């Protein structure tokens, strides 16, 4: 992949990372506000609703953190010169696939094979 295209994907990944980091920040602020609002006497129903909300916030943040890790991994591959190359078969990943999924580590064929859970795929 040429430098210009790599730069295009780098910018795309950085923008994605910013978006997720801002979202994680929001989630943490929401969680804090909920915790701070929780200083009055609450009945059991309120308490369990609060727990559910915090659980949801936590899981969202966890998912976002995972996505940020995947993005940082992709940025590292750009630096190392392995970005856009399937980690399984070594063939270039289709650029339209990378546009839709800039963190893709595998081409569509390998992804499909792995999702099908086949042990010995025919390449
Ligand atoms: Zn592949």
Short mmCIF file of N, CA and C and ligand atoms in Angstrom, two decimals:
data_model
loop_
_atom_site.label_atom_id
_atom_site.label_comp_id
_atom_site.label_asym_id
_atom_site.label_seq_id
_atom_site.Cartn_x
_atom_site.Cartn_y
_atom_site.Cartn_z
N UNK A 1 0.86 -1.21 0.00
CA UNK A 1 0.00 0.00 0.00
C UNK A 1 0.88 1.25 0.00
N UNK A 2 0.54 2.24 -0.81
CA UNK A 2 1.42 3.42 -0.89
C UNK A 2 1.23 4.35 0.31
N UNK A 3 2.21 5.25 0.47
CA UNK A 3 2.28 6.10 1.67
C UNK A 3 1.02 6.96 1.83
N UNK A 4 0.51 7.41 0.70
CA UNK A 4 -0.66 8.28 0.75
C UNK A 4 -1.88 7.54 1.31
N UNK A 5 -2.04 6.29 0.89
CA UNK A 5 -3.17 5.49 1.37
C UNK A 5 -2.98 5.15 2.85
N UNK A 6 -1.74 4.81 3.21
CA UNK A 6 -1.47 4.52 4.63
C UNK A 6 -1.82 5.73 5.49
N UNK A 7 -1.45 6.92 4.98
CA UNK A 7 -1.74 8.14 5.72
C UNK A 7 -3.25 8.35 5.85
N UNK A 8 -3.97 8.02 4.80
CA UNK A 8 -5.43 8.11 4.82
C UNK A 8 -6.01 7.22 5.92
N UNK A 9 -5.51 5.98 6.00
CA UNK A 9 -6.03 5.07 7.02
C UNK A 9 -5.56 5.46 8.42
N UNK A 10 -4.34 6.01 8.49
CA UNK A 10 -3.84 6.45 9.79
C UNK A 10 -4.76 7.55 10.35
N UNK A 11 -5.09 8.51 9.47
CA UNK A 11 -5.97 9.60 9.90
C UNK A 11 -7.34 9.09 10.32
N UNK A 12 -7.83 8.13 9.56
CA UNK A 12 -9.14 7.53 9.84
C UNK A 12 -9.11 6.83 11.22
N UNK A 13 -8.05 6.09 11.46
CA UNK A 13 -7.90 5.36 12.73
C UNK A 13 -7.76 6.34 13.90
N UNK A 14 -6.98 7.40 13.70
CA UNK A 14 -6.81 8.38 14.77
C UNK A 14 -8.13 9.05 15.11
N UNK A 15 -8.93 9.36 14.07
CA UNK A 15 -10.23 9.99 14.30
C UNK A 15 -11.15 9.03 15.06
N UNK A 16 -11.13 7.76 14.68
CA UNK A 16 -11.92 6.74 15.37
C UNK A 16 -11.51 6.64 16.84
N UNK A 17 -10.20 6.67 17.06
CA UNK A 17 -9.70 6.54 18.43
C UNK A 17 -10.18 7.72 19.28
N UNK A 18 -10.10 8.94 18.71
CA UNK A 18 -10.57 10.13 19.42
C UNK A 18 -12.03 9.99 19.82
N UNK A 19 -12.81 9.48 18.88
CA UNK A 19 -14.25 9.33 19.10
C UNK A 19 -14.51 8.38 20.27
N UNK A 20 -13.79 7.25 20.28
CA UNK A 20 -14.00 6.27 21.34
C UNK A 20 -13.49 6.79 22.68
N UNK A 21 -12.36 7.49 22.65
CA UNK A 21 -11.81 8.02 23.90
C UNK A 21 -12.77 9.05 24.51
N UNK A 22 -13.35 9.89 23.65
CA UNK A 22 -14.32 10.88 24.14
C UNK A 22 -15.53 10.17 24.75
N UNK A 23 -15.94 9.09 24.12
CA UNK A 23 -17.08 8.32 24.59
C UNK A 23 -16.79 7.67 25.95
N UNK A 24 -15.57 7.11 26.07
CA UNK A 24 -15.18 6.49 27.34
C UNK A 24 -15.21 7.54 28.45
N UNK A 25 -14.69 8.73 28.12
CA UNK A 25 -14.69 9.84 29.05
C UNK A 25 -16.10 10.18 29.52
N UNK A 26 -17.02 10.28 28.56
CA UNK A 26 -18.42 10.56 28.88
C UNK A 26 -18.99 9.51 29.80
N UNK A 27 -18.73 8.25 29.48
CA UNK A 27 -19.24 7.16 30.30
C UNK A 27 -18.74 7.25 31.73
N UNK A 28 -17.46 7.58 31.85
CA UNK A 28 -16.89 7.66 33.20
C UNK A 28 -17.52 8.81 33.97
N UNK A 29 -17.75 9.93 33.26
CA UNK A 29 -18.39 11.06 33.93
C UNK A 29 -19.81 10.71 34.36
N UNK A 30 -20.54 10.03 33.49
CA UNK A 30 -21.89 9.61 33.84
C UNK A 30 -21.88 8.71 35.06
N UNK A 31 -20.95 7.77 35.08
CA UNK A 31 -20.86 6.82 36.19
C UNK A 31 -20.56 7.57 37.49
N UNK A 32 -19.67 8.56 37.40
CA UNK A 32 -19.33 9.35 38.59
C UNK A 32 -20.54 10.13 39.07
N UNK A 33 -21.25 10.76 38.12
CA UNK A 33 -22.42 11.54 38.50
C UNK A 33 -23.47 10.66 39.16
N UNK A 34 -23.64 9.46 38.63
CA UNK A 34 -24.60 8.54 39.23
C UNK A 34 -24.17 8.15 40.63
N UNK A 35 -22.88 7.93 40.80
CA UNK A 35 -22.36 7.55 42.12
C UNK A 35 -22.55 8.71 43.10
N UNK A 36 -22.32 9.94 42.62
CA UNK A 36 -22.45 11.11 43.50
C UNK A 36 -23.91 11.37 43.86
N UNK A 37 -24.79 11.09 42.92
CA UNK A 37 -26.22 11.30 43.17
C UNK A 37 -26.75 10.26 44.15
N UNK A 38 -25.96 9.27 44.41
CA UNK A 38 -26.39 8.13 45.22
C UNK A 38 -26.06 8.32 46.70
N UNK A 39 -26.24 9.57 47.21
CA UNK A 39 -25.91 9.78 48.62
C UNK A 39 -27.15 9.82 49.50
N UNK A 40 -28.34 9.82 48.88
CA UNK A 40 -29.56 9.82 49.67
C UNK A 40 -29.96 8.39 50.05
N UNK A 41 -31.05 8.30 50.82
CA UNK A 41 -31.55 6.97 51.16
C UNK A 41 -32.36 6.45 49.98
N UNK A 42 -32.05 5.26 49.54
CA UNK A 42 -32.73 4.70 48.37
C UNK A 42 -33.40 3.39 48.76
N UNK A 43 -34.50 3.13 48.10
CA UNK A 43 -35.09 1.82 48.36
C UNK A 43 -34.45 0.77 47.45
N UNK A 44 -34.80 -0.45 47.65
CA UNK A 44 -34.14 -1.56 46.96
C UNK A 44 -34.26 -1.45 45.44
N UNK A 45 -35.43 -0.96 44.97
CA UNK A 45 -35.65 -0.86 43.52
C UNK A 45 -34.68 0.14 42.90
N UNK A 46 -34.54 1.31 43.55
CA UNK A 46 -33.60 2.32 43.06
C UNK A 46 -32.19 1.78 43.03
N UNK A 47 -31.83 1.09 44.10
CA UNK A 47 -30.48 0.55 44.20
C UNK A 47 -30.17 -0.41 43.06
N UNK A 48 -31.12 -1.28 42.77
CA UNK A 48 -30.84 -2.28 41.74
C UNK A 48 -30.80 -1.62 40.36
N UNK A 49 -31.63 -0.59 40.16
CA UNK A 49 -31.60 0.13 38.89
C UNK A 49 -30.24 0.81 38.71
N UNK A 50 -29.74 1.38 39.80
CA UNK A 50 -28.43 2.03 39.77
C UNK A 50 -27.36 1.01 39.41
N UNK A 51 -27.43 -0.15 40.02
CA UNK A 51 -26.45 -1.20 39.74
C UNK A 51 -26.49 -1.59 38.27
N UNK A 52 -27.71 -1.71 37.74
CA UNK A 52 -27.86 -2.10 36.33
C UNK A 52 -27.24 -1.04 35.44
N UNK A 53 -27.52 0.24 35.74
CA UNK A 53 -26.94 1.33 34.95
C UNK A 53 -25.42 1.30 34.98
N UNK A 54 -24.88 1.09 36.16
CA UNK A 54 -23.43 1.08 36.28
C UNK A 54 -22.83 -0.10 35.54
N UNK A 55 -23.54 -1.20 35.59
CA UNK A 55 -23.09 -2.39 34.88
C UNK A 55 -23.07 -2.13 33.37
N UNK A 56 -24.12 -1.48 32.87
CA UNK A 56 -24.18 -1.16 31.43
C UNK A 56 -23.06 -0.21 31.06
N UNK A 57 -22.87 0.84 31.86
CA UNK A 57 -21.80 1.80 31.59
C UNK A 57 -20.45 1.09 31.57
N UNK A 58 -20.26 0.21 32.54
CA UNK A 58 -19.00 -0.50 32.63
C UNK A 58 -18.76 -1.35 31.39
N UNK A 59 -19.79 -2.06 30.98
CA UNK A 59 -19.63 -2.93 29.81
C UNK A 59 -19.39 -2.13 28.54
N UNK A 60 -20.08 -0.98 28.39
CA UNK A 60 -19.85 -0.12 27.23
C UNK A 60 -18.41 0.36 27.21
N UNK A 61 -17.92 0.81 28.37
CA UNK A 61 -16.56 1.30 28.45
C UNK A 61 -15.56 0.21 28.12
N UNK A 62 -15.86 -0.99 28.59
CA UNK A 62 -14.99 -2.12 28.34
C UNK A 62 -14.89 -2.40 26.84
N UNK A 63 -16.04 -2.35 26.17
CA UNK A 63 -16.11 -2.57 24.73
C UNK A 63 -15.34 -1.46 24.00
N UNK A 64 -15.56 -0.22 24.42
CA UNK A 64 -14.87 0.91 23.80
C UNK A 64 -13.36 0.78 23.99
N UNK A 65 -12.95 0.38 25.18
CA UNK A 65 -11.52 0.22 25.45
C UNK A 65 -10.92 -0.85 24.55
N UNK A 66 -11.68 -1.90 24.33
CA UNK A 66 -11.25 -2.97 23.43
C UNK A 66 -11.05 -2.43 22.02
N UNK A 67 -12.02 -1.59 21.57
CA UNK A 67 -11.92 -1.01 20.23
C UNK A 67 -10.70 -0.10 20.13
N UNK A 68 -10.44 0.68 21.18
CA UNK A 68 -9.27 1.57 21.18
C UNK A 68 -8.00 0.73 21.07
N UNK A 69 -7.95 -0.39 21.77
CA UNK A 69 -6.78 -1.27 21.71
C UNK A 69 -6.60 -1.81 20.29
N UNK A 70 -7.71 -2.17 19.64
CA UNK A 70 -7.64 -2.67 18.25
C UNK A 70 -7.13 -1.58 17.30
N UNK A 71 -7.59 -0.34 17.54
CA UNK A 71 -7.16 0.79 16.71
C UNK A 71 -5.67 1.03 16.91
N UNK A 72 -5.21 0.99 18.17
CA UNK A 72 -3.79 1.22 18.43
C UNK A 72 -2.92 0.13 17.81
N UNK A 73 -3.46 -1.07 17.79
CA UNK A 73 -2.79 -2.19 17.14
C UNK A 73 -2.64 -1.92 15.64
N UNK A 74 -3.72 -1.41 15.03
CA UNK A 74 -3.69 -1.11 13.59
C UNK A 74 -2.68 0.02 13.30
N UNK A 75 -2.65 1.03 14.18
CA UNK A 75 -1.69 2.14 14.01
C UNK A 75 -0.26 1.62 14.11
N UNK A 76 -0.04 0.67 15.00
CA UNK A 76 1.28 0.06 15.14
C UNK A 76 1.66 -0.69 13.87
N UNK A 77 0.68 -1.37 13.26
CA UNK A 77 0.95 -2.10 12.01
C UNK A 77 1.29 -1.13 10.88
N UNK A 78 0.66 0.07 10.88
CA UNK A 78 1.02 1.08 9.87
C UNK A 78 2.50 1.44 10.04
N UNK A 79 2.93 1.68 11.28
CA UNK A 79 4.34 2.03 11.54
C UNK A 79 5.28 0.90 11.15
N UNK A 80 4.84 -0.33 11.37
CA UNK A 80 5.71 -1.48 11.09
C UNK A 80 5.67 -1.90 9.63
N UNK A 81 4.74 -1.32 8.88
CA UNK A 81 4.64 -1.64 7.46
C UNK A 81 3.88 -2.93 7.17
N UNK A 82 3.11 -3.41 8.14
CA UNK A 82 2.34 -4.64 7.91
C UNK A 82 0.84 -4.36 7.81
N UNK A 83 0.49 -3.07 7.82
CA UNK A 83 -0.94 -2.73 7.76
C UNK A 83 -1.54 -3.12 6.41
N UNK A 84 -2.77 -3.65 6.46
CA UNK A 84 -3.47 -3.99 5.22
C UNK A 84 -3.06 -5.32 4.64
N UNK A 85 -2.28 -6.09 5.41
CA UNK A 85 -1.87 -7.41 4.95
C UNK A 85 -2.51 -8.45 5.87
N UNK A 86 -3.16 -9.42 5.27
CA UNK A 86 -3.84 -10.45 6.06
C UNK A 86 -2.83 -11.20 6.93
N UNK A 87 -3.12 -11.28 8.23
CA UNK A 87 -2.19 -11.93 9.15
C UNK A 87 -2.22 -13.45 9.00
N UNK A 88 -3.21 -13.93 8.28
CA UNK A 88 -3.34 -15.37 8.16
C UNK A 88 -2.70 -15.88 6.86
N UNK A 89 -3.02 -15.21 5.72
CA UNK A 89 -2.52 -15.73 4.44
C UNK A 89 -1.47 -14.81 3.81
N UNK A 90 -1.29 -13.60 4.38
CA UNK A 90 -0.26 -12.70 3.88
C UNK A 90 -0.63 -11.95 2.62
N UNK A 91 -1.86 -12.08 2.20
CA UNK A 91 -2.30 -11.36 1.00
C UNK A 91 -2.84 -9.98 1.39
N UNK A 92 -2.80 -9.02 0.47
CA UNK A 92 -3.33 -7.69 0.80
C UNK A 92 -4.83 -7.75 1.06
N UNK A 93 -5.26 -7.01 2.08
CA UNK A 93 -6.68 -6.93 2.37
C UNK A 93 -7.31 -5.92 1.42
N UNK A 94 -8.46 -6.25 0.89
CA UNK A 94 -9.18 -5.36 -0.02
C UNK A 94 -9.37 -3.98 0.61
N UNK A 95 -9.06 -2.93 -0.15
CA UNK A 95 -9.14 -1.58 0.42
C UNK A 95 -10.56 -1.17 0.78
N UNK A 96 -11.53 -1.69 0.05
CA UNK A 96 -12.92 -1.37 0.41
C UNK A 96 -13.26 -1.96 1.78
N UNK A 97 -12.66 -3.14 2.06
CA UNK A 97 -12.86 -3.75 3.37
C UNK A 97 -12.21 -2.89 4.46
N UNK A 98 -11.02 -2.38 4.17
CA UNK A 98 -10.33 -1.53 5.15
C UNK A 98 -11.07 -0.21 5.36
N UNK A 99 -11.71 0.30 4.30
CA UNK A 99 -12.51 1.51 4.46
C UNK A 99 -13.65 1.28 5.45
N UNK A 100 -14.27 0.12 5.31
CA UNK A 100 -15.40 -0.20 6.18
C UNK A 100 -14.93 -0.62 7.57
N UNK A 101 -13.77 -1.25 7.63
CA UNK A 101 -13.26 -1.80 8.89
C UNK A 101 -11.74 -1.56 8.94
N UNK A 102 -11.35 -0.34 9.32
CA UNK A 102 -9.91 0.01 9.25
C UNK A 102 -9.03 -0.83 10.18
N UNK A 103 -9.63 -1.50 11.16
CA UNK A 103 -8.83 -2.32 12.07
C UNK A 103 -8.73 -3.77 11.61
N UNK A 104 -9.24 -4.07 10.41
CA UNK A 104 -9.25 -5.46 9.92
C UNK A 104 -7.84 -6.05 9.89
N UNK A 105 -7.69 -7.25 10.44
CA UNK A 105 -6.39 -7.93 10.44
C UNK A 105 -6.35 -9.06 9.43
N UNK A 106 -7.52 -9.40 8.90
CA UNK A 106 -7.62 -10.53 7.97
C UNK A 106 -8.43 -10.12 6.76
N UNK A 107 -8.18 -10.74 5.64
CA UNK A 107 -9.03 -10.47 4.48
C UNK A 107 -10.37 -11.19 4.67
N UNK A 108 -11.32 -10.85 3.81
CA UNK A 108 -12.68 -11.36 3.98
C UNK A 108 -12.72 -12.88 3.95
N UNK A 109 -11.92 -13.48 3.07
CA UNK A 109 -11.94 -14.94 2.93
C UNK A 109 -11.47 -15.62 4.22
N UNK A 110 -10.33 -15.14 4.78
CA UNK A 110 -9.80 -15.74 6.00
C UNK A 110 -10.74 -15.50 7.18
N UNK A 111 -11.30 -14.29 7.23
CA UNK A 111 -12.24 -13.97 8.30
C UNK A 111 -13.42 -14.96 8.28
N UNK A 112 -13.95 -15.19 7.09
CA UNK A 112 -15.09 -16.09 6.94
C UNK A 112 -14.72 -17.51 7.36
N UNK A 113 -13.53 -17.94 6.97
CA UNK A 113 -13.07 -19.29 7.32
C UNK A 113 -12.94 -19.42 8.83
N UNK A 114 -12.33 -18.39 9.45
CA UNK A 114 -12.14 -18.48 10.90
C UNK A 114 -13.46 -18.41 11.65
N UNK A 115 -14.38 -17.58 11.13
CA UNK A 115 -15.68 -17.49 11.80
C UNK A 115 -16.45 -18.79 11.66
N UNK A 116 -16.21 -19.51 10.58
CA UNK A 116 -16.85 -20.81 10.39
C UNK A 116 -16.19 -21.86 11.27
N UNK A 117 -15.01 -21.52 11.82
CA UNK A 117 -14.34 -22.41 12.75
C UNK A 117 -13.70 -23.61 12.10
N UNK A 118 -13.32 -23.49 10.83
CA UNK A 118 -12.68 -24.61 10.16
C UNK A 118 -11.20 -24.72 10.56
N UNK A 119 -10.77 -25.91 10.79
CA UNK A 119 -9.38 -26.11 11.22
C UNK A 119 -8.41 -26.07 10.05
N UNK A 120 -8.78 -26.68 8.96
CA UNK A 120 -7.86 -26.76 7.81
C UNK A 120 -8.53 -26.21 6.57
N UNK A 121 -8.54 -24.88 6.46
CA UNK A 121 -9.19 -24.25 5.31
C UNK A 121 -8.36 -24.45 4.04
N UNK A 122 -9.05 -24.50 2.91
CA UNK A 122 -8.34 -24.57 1.64
C UNK A 122 -8.08 -23.16 1.16
N UNK A 123 -6.85 -22.83 0.91
CA UNK A 123 -6.51 -21.45 0.52
C UNK A 123 -6.55 -21.31 -1.00
ZN1 LIG B 1 -6.10 -14.05 4.38
#
